[in-house]
Amino acid sequence: MSGLDTISLIKVKKIVFINFQIQKKLNDMTKLTSGLIAMMISGATFAAPEALAEDGGVKVEHLGVNNTLVRVTGDGKYLVMPVQDNIDDAKVDILVDGKLDKTIYVRLAKSKVDYSVPFDLSQYKGHDVALNIVTSQGRSSVREAKEDACWKNFSVSDTFDTTNREKFRPAFHHAPLYGWMNDPNGMFYKDGRWHLYYQYNPYGSKWQNMTWGHSSSSDLVNWEHHPIAIEPDGLGSIFSGSCVVDKEGTAGFGKDAVVALYTSAATSQMQSMAHSNDNGETFEKYPGNPIITLESEARDPNMFWNEKTGEWNLSLAHALDHEMLFFTSPDLKNWTLQSAFGKGLGAQDGVWECPDLFKLPVSGTDTEKWMLICNINPGGPFGGSATQYFIGDFDGKTFTPDLDKDGKVPTKWMDYGKDHYATVSFSDTPDNRRTVIGWMSNWQYATEVPTMQFRSANTLPREVGLFKASDGQIYASSAPSPEVDALRDGVFKKASKIGVGKNAKSFAIPGLSEIDFEIDPKKAQKVTVVLSNGQGEKVELTYDVDAKTVSFDRRESGVTDFSQDFPAVTTTPTFSDNGKISLRLFIDRSSIELFGDNGRFVMTNLVFPGSPYDKISFSTAGGNADIRNLTVYNLKPTTL
Ligand code: FRU
């Protein structure tokens, strides 16, 4: 939203306040007169008189200790609802001309307003709208209930201010303008645009009211925000799913229709369908929903067209059974269960969610392999959520995993940080690319991270590849998508060789930066790279040459005390044999992504430093090492 909107909102608030004062003094004047006086005082020449009413455009009637009716009396595009982040949800029934239209859950402010969220009234133009609110706050009397902060802070407005005021809001990662986000899902590419949907709560910055939010981009780094794509309905809220471009129109919605499958989640979880004939801007739900029902919890349908078999394939997380189910279909509507994979295999300590299945060439060979992504929560290598995967073959019906030299199915992880989850790929990508995005958080503490107006961002887009390591196993690499280079805004520092020993050598870095370098450990046993700021906050990266690992210590990285699970050290194998490694670090306001050896090892971790890290230091233990080809780029903020 533009600065103009911000100013308008401030003006509207000011008008309402001034108007309130005048009302008190001139209580014999009509509302309309006082509204006009207020407009003259503030210099404003807009806003309908009703919106200026002393009550902010709403009439509040307390019906009982925990039941209040808020009638919309003003005219405007939004009903702005005041939220307190850490209290329980109120159940809000939206009544339109007296009939229940929908129910949403909002943490309506009790003792303070942390932020506000807009409820779109334009859909109900010309109708009477009232909110029948049931709060769950403990109170002894209606008199006490009347004191709640929310009642005097509802307002009707034509604008809603989404200007960022938070220092931890990412500058170059996709994040919602406001509200809560988890899994990226339903991603597809069509006609030069990358479409990204995500699990979204438009009415607060914690998980609730699951809806598909929508953003799109022509370059994978600048994101445009679109209206909500798929909203909850009578079958439940809208959990994760996938989209495909149905090129031949097999589903009967026309050639090139975008077809979405998602989980309808209420008492049960079932799979539903919707389609879009306007490139994913709006979706129409299929009247025959749900299209897949099972007797146990299953979710996050992920489909693709299988060229070889000439059928659609679908993977579905059989969450509590810790396995993935595979289906086939000729038309995206009628699905036949073919097989299940995973029971007892890989990491099993949490629910299996958000599958993805695709074929990739193995670099340096002329073979192709299938990669099955099984996000799991909890049970990740460092606690909480993480993305495991299996390599194998898929014949259109059954997935057969590769075995290690002991005849076992190995457990593999796409990212060895704590903040990489629900990773899935875009469908219908150009040039056979396999581009993925992950949710940059962890269910252990995602709802508690120190942000308010929004919660959670996505990782940078990444290109997945396969490589064979010296243990004979095939692993997945994920390197930053080439488009990410466009974030560079000049070279801040360059050095072809820096000799380092046990005394640290330090250099300044910009707050938003990409830092690329190689480590030639020579005689060193450990090479330590520290990112720090003047407040003594730091992130310590240690390359253990003999162990062939890189660790990421964020225990003193800044604000860490919002959850006991946040301070942590994460460690990744390097899959490298000659000792030399290359690193690419991307430092945003509240995240660091580390890509090693072109994505052969990756760590994504959130950090919340009091001020940006402005220094990088190198030191070693056990001998001297060389840092080669150091380039520090200044990165520019993107449109978010
Ligand atoms: C993964 C997940 C999915 C589900 C969604 C609900 O983070 O639990 O399995 O569809 O979140 O928001």
XYZ file of C-alpha atoms in Angstrom, residues 60-595:
536
model
C -21.603 -1.812 19.875
C -24.281 -3.645 21.854
C -23.275 -5.817 24.788
C -25.619 -8.783 24.960
C -24.018 -10.722 27.782
C -20.764 -11.331 29.634
C -19.136 -12.926 26.613
C -21.403 -11.886 23.796
C -21.355 -8.591 21.938
C -22.962 -7.404 18.723
C -20.975 -4.958 16.597
C -23.114 -3.379 13.869
C -21.433 -1.683 10.945
C -23.088 1.720 10.637
C -20.412 3.601 8.684
C -19.538 3.452 5.031
C -16.130 2.215 3.966
C -14.183 -0.584 2.374
C -12.854 -2.118 5.570
C -13.913 -2.836 9.071
C -10.649 -2.420 10.953
C -10.486 -4.875 13.854
C -8.182 -4.340 16.877
C -6.094 -7.369 17.857
C -4.165 -8.348 20.962
C -1.613 -10.930 19.920
C -1.438 -13.083 23.019
C -5.027 -13.653 24.061
C -7.557 -16.234 22.960
C -9.563 -16.031 19.791
C -13.057 -14.626 19.816
C -15.542 -16.424 17.565
C -16.904 -13.856 15.173
C -20.035 -14.706 13.189
C -20.453 -12.335 10.270
C -24.161 -11.670 9.846
C -25.289 -10.211 6.546
C -28.890 -9.011 6.569
C -29.251 -11.108 9.697
C -28.039 -14.363 8.087
C -24.785 -16.083 8.982
C -22.360 -15.558 6.095
C -19.143 -16.849 7.634
C -17.340 -17.392 10.914
C -13.855 -16.110 11.568
C -11.663 -16.245 14.665
C -9.947 -13.070 15.836
C -7.929 -12.268 18.980
C -9.978 -9.153 19.704
C -8.062 -6.824 22.013
C -8.844 -6.990 25.723
C -6.269 -4.831 27.523
C -4.231 -3.308 24.632
C -4.236 -3.118 20.869
C -1.097 -4.675 19.384
C -2.122 -4.198 15.752
C -5.235 -4.115 13.592
C -6.488 -6.300 10.764
C -8.970 -5.331 8.050
C -12.164 -7.182 7.269
C -13.243 -6.493 3.684
C -16.748 -5.007 3.637
C -16.884 -4.278 -0.091
C -18.339 -7.730 -0.770
C -21.427 -6.758 1.254
C -22.109 -3.340 -0.233
C -25.763 -2.385 0.165
C -26.369 -4.959 2.917
C -26.555 -4.752 6.696
C -23.478 -6.220 8.337
C -23.185 -7.139 11.996
C -20.617 -9.157 13.930
C -21.997 -11.498 16.536
C -18.970 -11.952 18.770
C -18.430 -14.599 21.410
C -15.297 -13.929 23.415
C -13.616 -16.457 25.638
C -12.058 -14.041 28.112
C -12.739 -14.690 31.767
C -15.009 -11.929 33.136
C -17.443 -11.557 35.974
C -19.920 -9.074 34.521
C -21.050 -7.249 31.418
C -19.639 -4.095 32.982
C -16.210 -5.695 32.914
C -16.705 -6.897 29.336
C -17.492 -3.334 28.268
C -13.973 -2.308 29.303
C -12.330 -4.430 26.592
C -9.972 -2.368 24.443
C -11.470 -3.640 21.211
C -14.891 -1.997 21.470
C -13.648 1.557 21.165
C -11.076 0.645 18.552
C -13.204 -0.860 15.811
C -13.445 1.529 12.868
C -14.724 1.650 9.328
C -12.277 2.992 6.790
C -11.636 3.098 3.064
C -7.964 2.376 3.600
C -5.851 -0.017 5.591
C -2.260 0.851 6.376
C 0.139 -1.968 5.527
C 3.296 0.103 5.812
C 5.929 -1.917 7.578
C 7.036 -0.624 10.945
C 8.982 -3.636 12.106
C 12.735 -3.968 12.054
C 12.618 -7.731 11.589
C 10.483 -7.593 8.470
C 12.592 -9.117 5.667
C 13.871 -6.757 2.986
C 14.284 -9.308 0.201
C 12.287 -12.379 1.188
C 8.646 -12.938 0.407
C 6.389 -12.274 3.424
C 2.716 -11.326 3.775
C 1.994 -7.609 4.240
C 0.236 -8.442 7.470
C -1.151 -11.539 9.149
C 0.159 -15.027 9.622
C 1.752 -17.235 6.947
C 2.864 -20.867 6.952
C 3.430 -23.288 4.051
C 4.026 -21.952 0.570
C 1.752 -24.113 -1.604
C -0.124 -24.323 -4.898
C 2.836 -22.766 -6.709
C 2.823 -22.716 -10.517
C 4.402 -20.844 -13.413
C 2.297 -19.552 -16.293
C 2.752 -16.954 -19.023
C 5.912 -15.487 -17.530
C 4.663 -15.252 -13.944
C 5.501 -17.274 -10.867
C 2.433 -17.737 -8.689
C 2.942 -18.363 -5.007
C 0.054 -19.228 -2.694
C 0.499 -19.676 1.006
C -1.295 -20.739 4.139
C -2.628 -17.451 5.392
C -4.512 -16.003 8.331
C -5.771 -12.591 7.176
C -7.170 -11.816 10.645
C -4.141 -12.094 12.894
C -0.469 -12.986 13.124
C -0.934 -16.471 14.545
C -2.190 -19.659 12.845
C -5.975 -19.561 12.278
C -8.659 -19.140 9.551
C -6.553 -21.027 6.984
C -6.969 -19.422 3.593
C -4.836 -19.363 0.428
C -3.042 -16.016 0.228
C -1.604 -15.170 -3.190
C 1.457 -13.351 -4.505
C 3.066 -13.405 -7.932
C 6.320 -12.358 -9.497
C 7.910 -12.098 -12.903
C 11.430 -12.484 -11.516
C 11.144 -14.539 -8.299
C 12.455 -11.691 -6.153
C 9.941 -8.830 -6.503
C 6.535 -10.007 -5.307
C 3.167 -8.466 -5.977
C 0.414 -9.147 -3.436
C -3.007 -10.210 -4.705
C -6.383 -10.596 -3.029
C -7.085 -13.809 -1.150
C -7.400 -16.709 -3.616
C -9.352 -19.442 -1.779
C -11.394 -18.876 1.379
C -12.751 -21.345 3.951
C -16.233 -22.745 3.301
C -18.717 -25.174 4.779
C -16.285 -28.091 4.341
C -13.650 -26.399 6.436
C -10.605 -24.216 6.195
C -8.241 -24.420 3.233
C -5.058 -26.314 4.024
C -2.080 -26.846 1.731
C -2.318 -28.254 -1.761
C -1.018 -27.776 -5.270
C -1.914 -26.277 -8.653
C -1.292 -27.457 -12.199
C -1.892 -25.856 -15.545
C -4.307 -28.316 -17.198
C -2.973 -27.750 -20.724
C -5.370 -30.139 -22.454
C -8.331 -29.289 -20.269
C -8.633 -32.868 -18.949
C -10.721 -31.705 -15.986
C -13.331 -30.091 -18.214
C -12.592 -26.484 -17.236
C -11.052 -25.599 -20.590
C -7.521 -25.750 -21.961
C -4.915 -24.080 -19.771
C -7.249 -23.794 -16.788
C -5.359 -23.665 -13.494
C -6.588 -26.506 -11.298
C -6.009 -26.484 -7.554
C -6.328 -29.411 -5.166
C -6.277 -28.596 -1.477
C -7.284 -30.106 1.826
C -10.637 -29.096 3.280
C -9.949 -29.299 6.989
C -12.585 -29.393 9.702
C -13.512 -32.374 11.867
C -12.096 -34.499 9.035
C -9.533 -33.810 6.370
C -10.597 -34.383 2.775
C -9.334 -33.282 -0.599
C -11.179 -30.675 -2.629
C -10.791 -29.051 -6.005
C -11.109 -25.563 -7.461
C -10.208 -24.085 -10.825
C -9.245 -20.717 -12.201
C -9.713 -19.340 -15.689
C -7.980 -16.056 -14.878
C -4.461 -17.303 -14.251
C -4.938 -18.019 -10.592
C -6.413 -14.686 -9.518
C -9.799 -16.136 -8.555
C -10.887 -19.755 -8.083
C -14.231 -21.452 -8.406
C -14.769 -24.413 -6.122
C -15.927 -27.697 -7.618
C -19.551 -28.405 -6.618
C -18.772 -32.115 -6.158
C -16.240 -31.464 -3.374
C -14.727 -33.288 -1.613
C -13.198 -35.415 -4.367
C -11.071 -37.696 -2.136
C -12.110 -38.934 1.288
C -10.249 -41.411 3.492
C -11.014 -42.725 6.931
C -7.868 -41.254 8.460
C -6.063 -37.932 8.432
C -4.600 -37.156 5.000
C -3.601 -33.808 3.561
C -1.567 -31.596 1.261
C -2.347 -33.140 -2.178
C 0.449 -32.560 -4.675
C -0.146 -33.496 -8.312
C 1.707 -33.519 -11.624
C 1.197 -34.729 -15.180
C 3.189 -37.902 -15.796
C 4.402 -37.715 -19.431
C 5.419 -41.335 -19.471
C 2.163 -42.877 -18.269
C -0.139 -40.221 -19.726
C -1.949 -39.803 -16.407
C -2.072 -37.426 -13.512
C -0.216 -38.486 -10.379
C -0.976 -37.312 -6.879
C 0.974 -37.664 -3.637
C -0.931 -37.242 -0.399
C 0.453 -37.132 3.128
C -1.088 -39.862 5.279
C 0.009 -37.698 8.143
C -0.415 -39.782 11.293
C 0.500 -43.031 9.529
C 3.857 -41.467 8.586
C 3.578 -42.418 4.935
C 2.748 -40.936 1.554
C -0.084 -42.222 -0.624
C 0.063 -42.232 -4.428
C -2.984 -41.884 -6.668
C -3.582 -41.729 -10.427
C -6.279 -39.955 -12.425
C -7.207 -39.248 -16.043
C -9.102 -36.034 -15.231
C -7.953 -34.605 -11.869
C -11.371 -35.404 -10.386
C -11.470 -39.189 -10.126
C -8.488 -40.559 -8.266
C -7.441 -44.186 -7.745
C -5.216 -45.107 -4.808
C -2.228 -47.072 -6.147
C 0.248 -47.466 -3.323
C 1.714 -46.166 -0.084
C 5.330 -45.498 0.800
C 7.201 -44.746 3.957
C 5.818 -46.661 6.925
C 8.764 -47.277 9.249
C 11.231 -45.598 6.891
C 13.270 -42.424 7.291
C 12.499 -40.057 10.127
C 9.287 -41.154 11.814
C 9.164 -38.982 14.915
C 6.489 -36.618 13.655
C 3.598 -36.280 11.236
C 4.359 -36.507 7.525
C 3.144 -33.482 5.598
C 3.474 -31.609 2.319
C 4.811 -34.181 -0.162
C 6.305 -33.452 -3.557
C 7.514 -35.948 -6.158
C 9.543 -35.213 -9.285
C 12.258 -36.567 -11.575
C 15.678 -34.957 -11.979
C 18.898 -35.734 -13.847
C 21.820 -36.775 -11.639
C 24.577 -34.289 -12.377
C 27.667 -35.731 -14.021
C 25.817 -38.905 -15.077
C 23.310 -39.761 -17.769
C 20.799 -41.132 -15.265
C 17.621 -39.698 -13.844
C 16.154 -40.328 -10.421
C 12.936 -39.500 -8.589
C 13.002 -37.377 -5.488
C 10.186 -37.654 -2.941
C 9.946 -34.789 -0.465
C 8.345 -35.654 2.890
C 8.206 -32.701 5.223
C 8.060 -33.865 8.821
C 7.067 -32.185 12.054
C 8.391 -32.660 14.682
C 11.361 -35.004 14.253
C 13.745 -32.746 12.317
C 17.494 -33.170 12.982
C 17.572 -30.164 15.357
C 14.066 -30.426 16.762
C 10.735 -29.440 15.294
C 10.078 -29.190 11.583
C 12.361 -30.154 8.693
C 12.323 -31.404 5.114
C 13.393 -34.988 4.577
C 13.560 -36.635 1.189
C 14.024 -40.001 -0.435
C 15.724 -40.777 -3.743
C 14.437 -43.667 -5.821
C 12.346 -44.692 -8.797
C 8.690 -44.147 -9.560
C 6.823 -46.098 -12.212
C 3.663 -44.022 -12.124
C 2.171 -46.139 -9.347
C 4.832 -47.105 -6.826
C 7.859 -45.356 -5.341
C 10.875 -47.637 -4.789
C 13.602 -46.078 -2.633
C 17.337 -46.423 -3.231
C 19.164 -48.336 -0.505
C 22.492 -47.538 1.113
C 25.397 -49.969 1.210
C 23.898 -51.699 4.237
C 20.661 -52.312 2.387
C 18.775 -49.651 4.400
C 16.701 -46.709 3.253
C 18.768 -43.682 4.289
C 17.269 -40.552 5.893
C 18.258 -37.386 4.018
C 17.559 -33.716 4.731
C 17.256 -30.896 2.255
C 18.435 -28.215 4.652
C 20.321 -28.580 7.916
C 19.032 -25.374 9.521
C 16.063 -25.089 11.866
C 13.977 -22.849 9.647
C 13.179 -24.650 6.434
C 9.824 -26.387 6.213
C 6.913 -27.296 3.952
C 9.225 -26.983 0.975
C 7.581 -27.815 -2.335
C 8.199 -26.932 -5.973
C 6.502 -24.799 -8.625
C 4.654 -26.760 -11.294
C 4.860 -26.057 -15.041
C 8.230 -24.310 -14.771
C 10.194 -23.370 -17.901
C 13.435 -25.138 -18.968
C 12.779 -28.211 -16.817
C 13.679 -26.225 -13.750
C 12.793 -27.598 -10.334
C 12.351 -24.418 -8.341
C 11.354 -24.720 -4.693
C 10.445 -22.374 -1.868
C 10.242 -23.298 1.799
C 8.610 -21.734 4.815
C 11.368 -20.043 6.801
C 10.255 -21.016 10.284
C 9.718 -23.924 12.618
C 6.498 -25.027 14.307
C 8.401 -25.108 17.618
C 8.307 -21.311 17.877
C 6.807 -19.865 14.671
C 3.916 -18.219 16.527
C 6.229 -16.654 19.123
C 8.922 -14.998 16.986
C 9.353 -11.289 17.831
C 7.255 -9.775 15.031
C 3.657 -8.527 15.229
C 2.155 -7.118 12.056
C 3.133 -10.247 10.156
C 4.605 -13.612 11.040
C 6.880 -15.714 8.842
C 8.659 -15.287 5.553
C 9.624 -17.724 2.825
C 13.117 -18.813 1.838
C 14.794 -17.464 -1.252
C 13.772 -19.475 -4.323
C 16.102 -22.408 -4.892
C 16.947 -24.742 -7.780
C 17.029 -28.406 -6.844
C 19.536 -30.776 -8.454
C 20.885 -34.256 -7.707
C 24.501 -35.270 -7.238
C 26.355 -38.436 -6.351
C 28.520 -38.157 -3.223
C 31.584 -40.247 -2.409
C 29.488 -42.652 -0.291
C 27.829 -43.719 -3.543
C 24.528 -42.145 -2.514
C 22.563 -39.613 -4.510
C 21.716 -36.414 -2.668
C 19.746 -33.283 -3.462
C 21.420 -29.914 -3.834
C 19.491 -26.663 -3.591
C 21.208 -23.522 -4.811
C 19.780 -19.996 -4.968
C 17.797 -19.496 -8.172
C 19.776 -17.478 -10.743
C 17.237 -14.628 -10.427
C 18.526 -13.999 -6.897
C 21.652 -12.367 -8.407
C 19.447 -9.403 -9.303
C 19.358 -8.498 -5.605
C 22.986 -7.370 -5.819
C 23.453 -3.641 -5.531
C 27.170 -3.178 -6.009
C 30.258 -4.839 -4.615
C 31.005 -3.693 -1.070
C 34.316 -5.537 -0.708
C 36.455 -7.853 -2.765
C 39.624 -9.751 -1.797
C 41.242 -12.545 -3.773
C 43.166 -14.051 -0.845
C 43.168 -13.465 2.904
C 45.535 -15.518 5.014
C 43.989 -16.255 8.443
C 45.320 -17.736 11.660
C 44.189 -17.827 15.240
C 43.899 -14.022 15.567
C 40.659 -12.950 13.948
C 40.706 -10.763 10.832
C 37.618 -8.604 10.551
C 35.876 -6.636 7.805
C 32.836 -4.413 7.695
C 29.715 -5.759 5.962
C 26.491 -4.013 4.948
C 23.264 -4.811 6.800
C 21.681 -6.527 3.811
C 24.371 -8.595 2.205
C 25.469 -11.560 0.192
C 28.899 -12.824 1.215
C 30.656 -15.315 -1.061
C 34.006 -16.929 -0.347
C 35.982 -20.131 -0.470
C 37.796 -21.713 2.431
C 41.067 -23.465 1.739
C 41.777 -24.897 5.192
C 45.397 -25.828 4.400
C 46.699 -26.887 7.860
C 43.765 -25.587 9.909
C 41.501 -28.004 11.760
C 38.784 -25.454 12.288
C 37.903 -22.270 10.459
C 35.501 -19.947 12.255
C 33.512 -17.182 10.609
C 31.701 -14.776 12.939
C 29.000 -12.290 11.972
C 28.564 -9.722 14.716
C 27.283 -6.289 15.693
C 28.326 -3.614 18.183
C 25.903 -5.033 20.779
C 27.984 -8.172 21.140
C 25.444 -10.289 19.288
C 26.869 -12.838 16.922
C 26.412 -15.869 14.744
C 29.315 -18.264 14.686
C 29.915 -20.548 11.707
C 32.532 -23.227 12.185
C 34.014 -25.408 9.510
C 35.346 -28.574 11.151
C 37.740 -29.851 8.522
C 38.199 -33.417 9.834
C 34.554 -33.929 10.698
C 33.582 -32.474 7.270
C 30.849 -30.379 8.852
C 29.841 -26.747 9.071
C 27.945 -25.611 12.138
C 25.806 -22.532 12.718
C 25.593 -21.266 16.302
C 22.845 -18.714 16.922
C 22.768 -18.981 20.694
C 23.981 -15.371 21.056
C 22.522 -14.051 17.821
C 20.190 -11.424 19.346
C 16.675 -11.938 20.697
C 16.515 -15.651 21.450
C 14.470 -15.899 24.641
C 10.968 -16.115 23.169
C 11.301 -19.904 23.065
C 13.628 -22.408 24.687
C 13.828 -24.134 21.310
C 15.235 -21.120 19.497
C 18.842 -20.853 20.763
C 20.567 -23.689 18.907
C 23.562 -24.963 17.007
C 22.791 -26.641 13.695
C 25.332 -28.732 11.815
C 25.500 -29.895 8.216
C 27.729 -32.451 6.526
C 29.686 -30.869 3.676
C 29.680 -33.912 1.331
C 33.125 -32.679 0.296
C 36.348 -34.685 0.224
C 39.132 -32.341 -0.719
C 38.779 -29.997 2.261
C 38.080 -26.870 0.238
C 34.539 -25.541 0.437
C 32.779 -22.494 -0.935
C 30.077 -20.604 0.966
C 27.395 -18.119 -0.051
C 25.615 -16.323 2.773
C 22.463 -14.248 2.373
C 21.841 -11.966 5.325
C 18.430 -10.343 5.635
C 16.932 -8.539 8.647
C 15.944 -11.724 10.436
C 17.415 -14.657 8.525
C 20.643 -16.136 7.264
C 20.766 -18.695 4.477
C 24.028 -20.507 3.989
C 24.621 -22.342 0.701
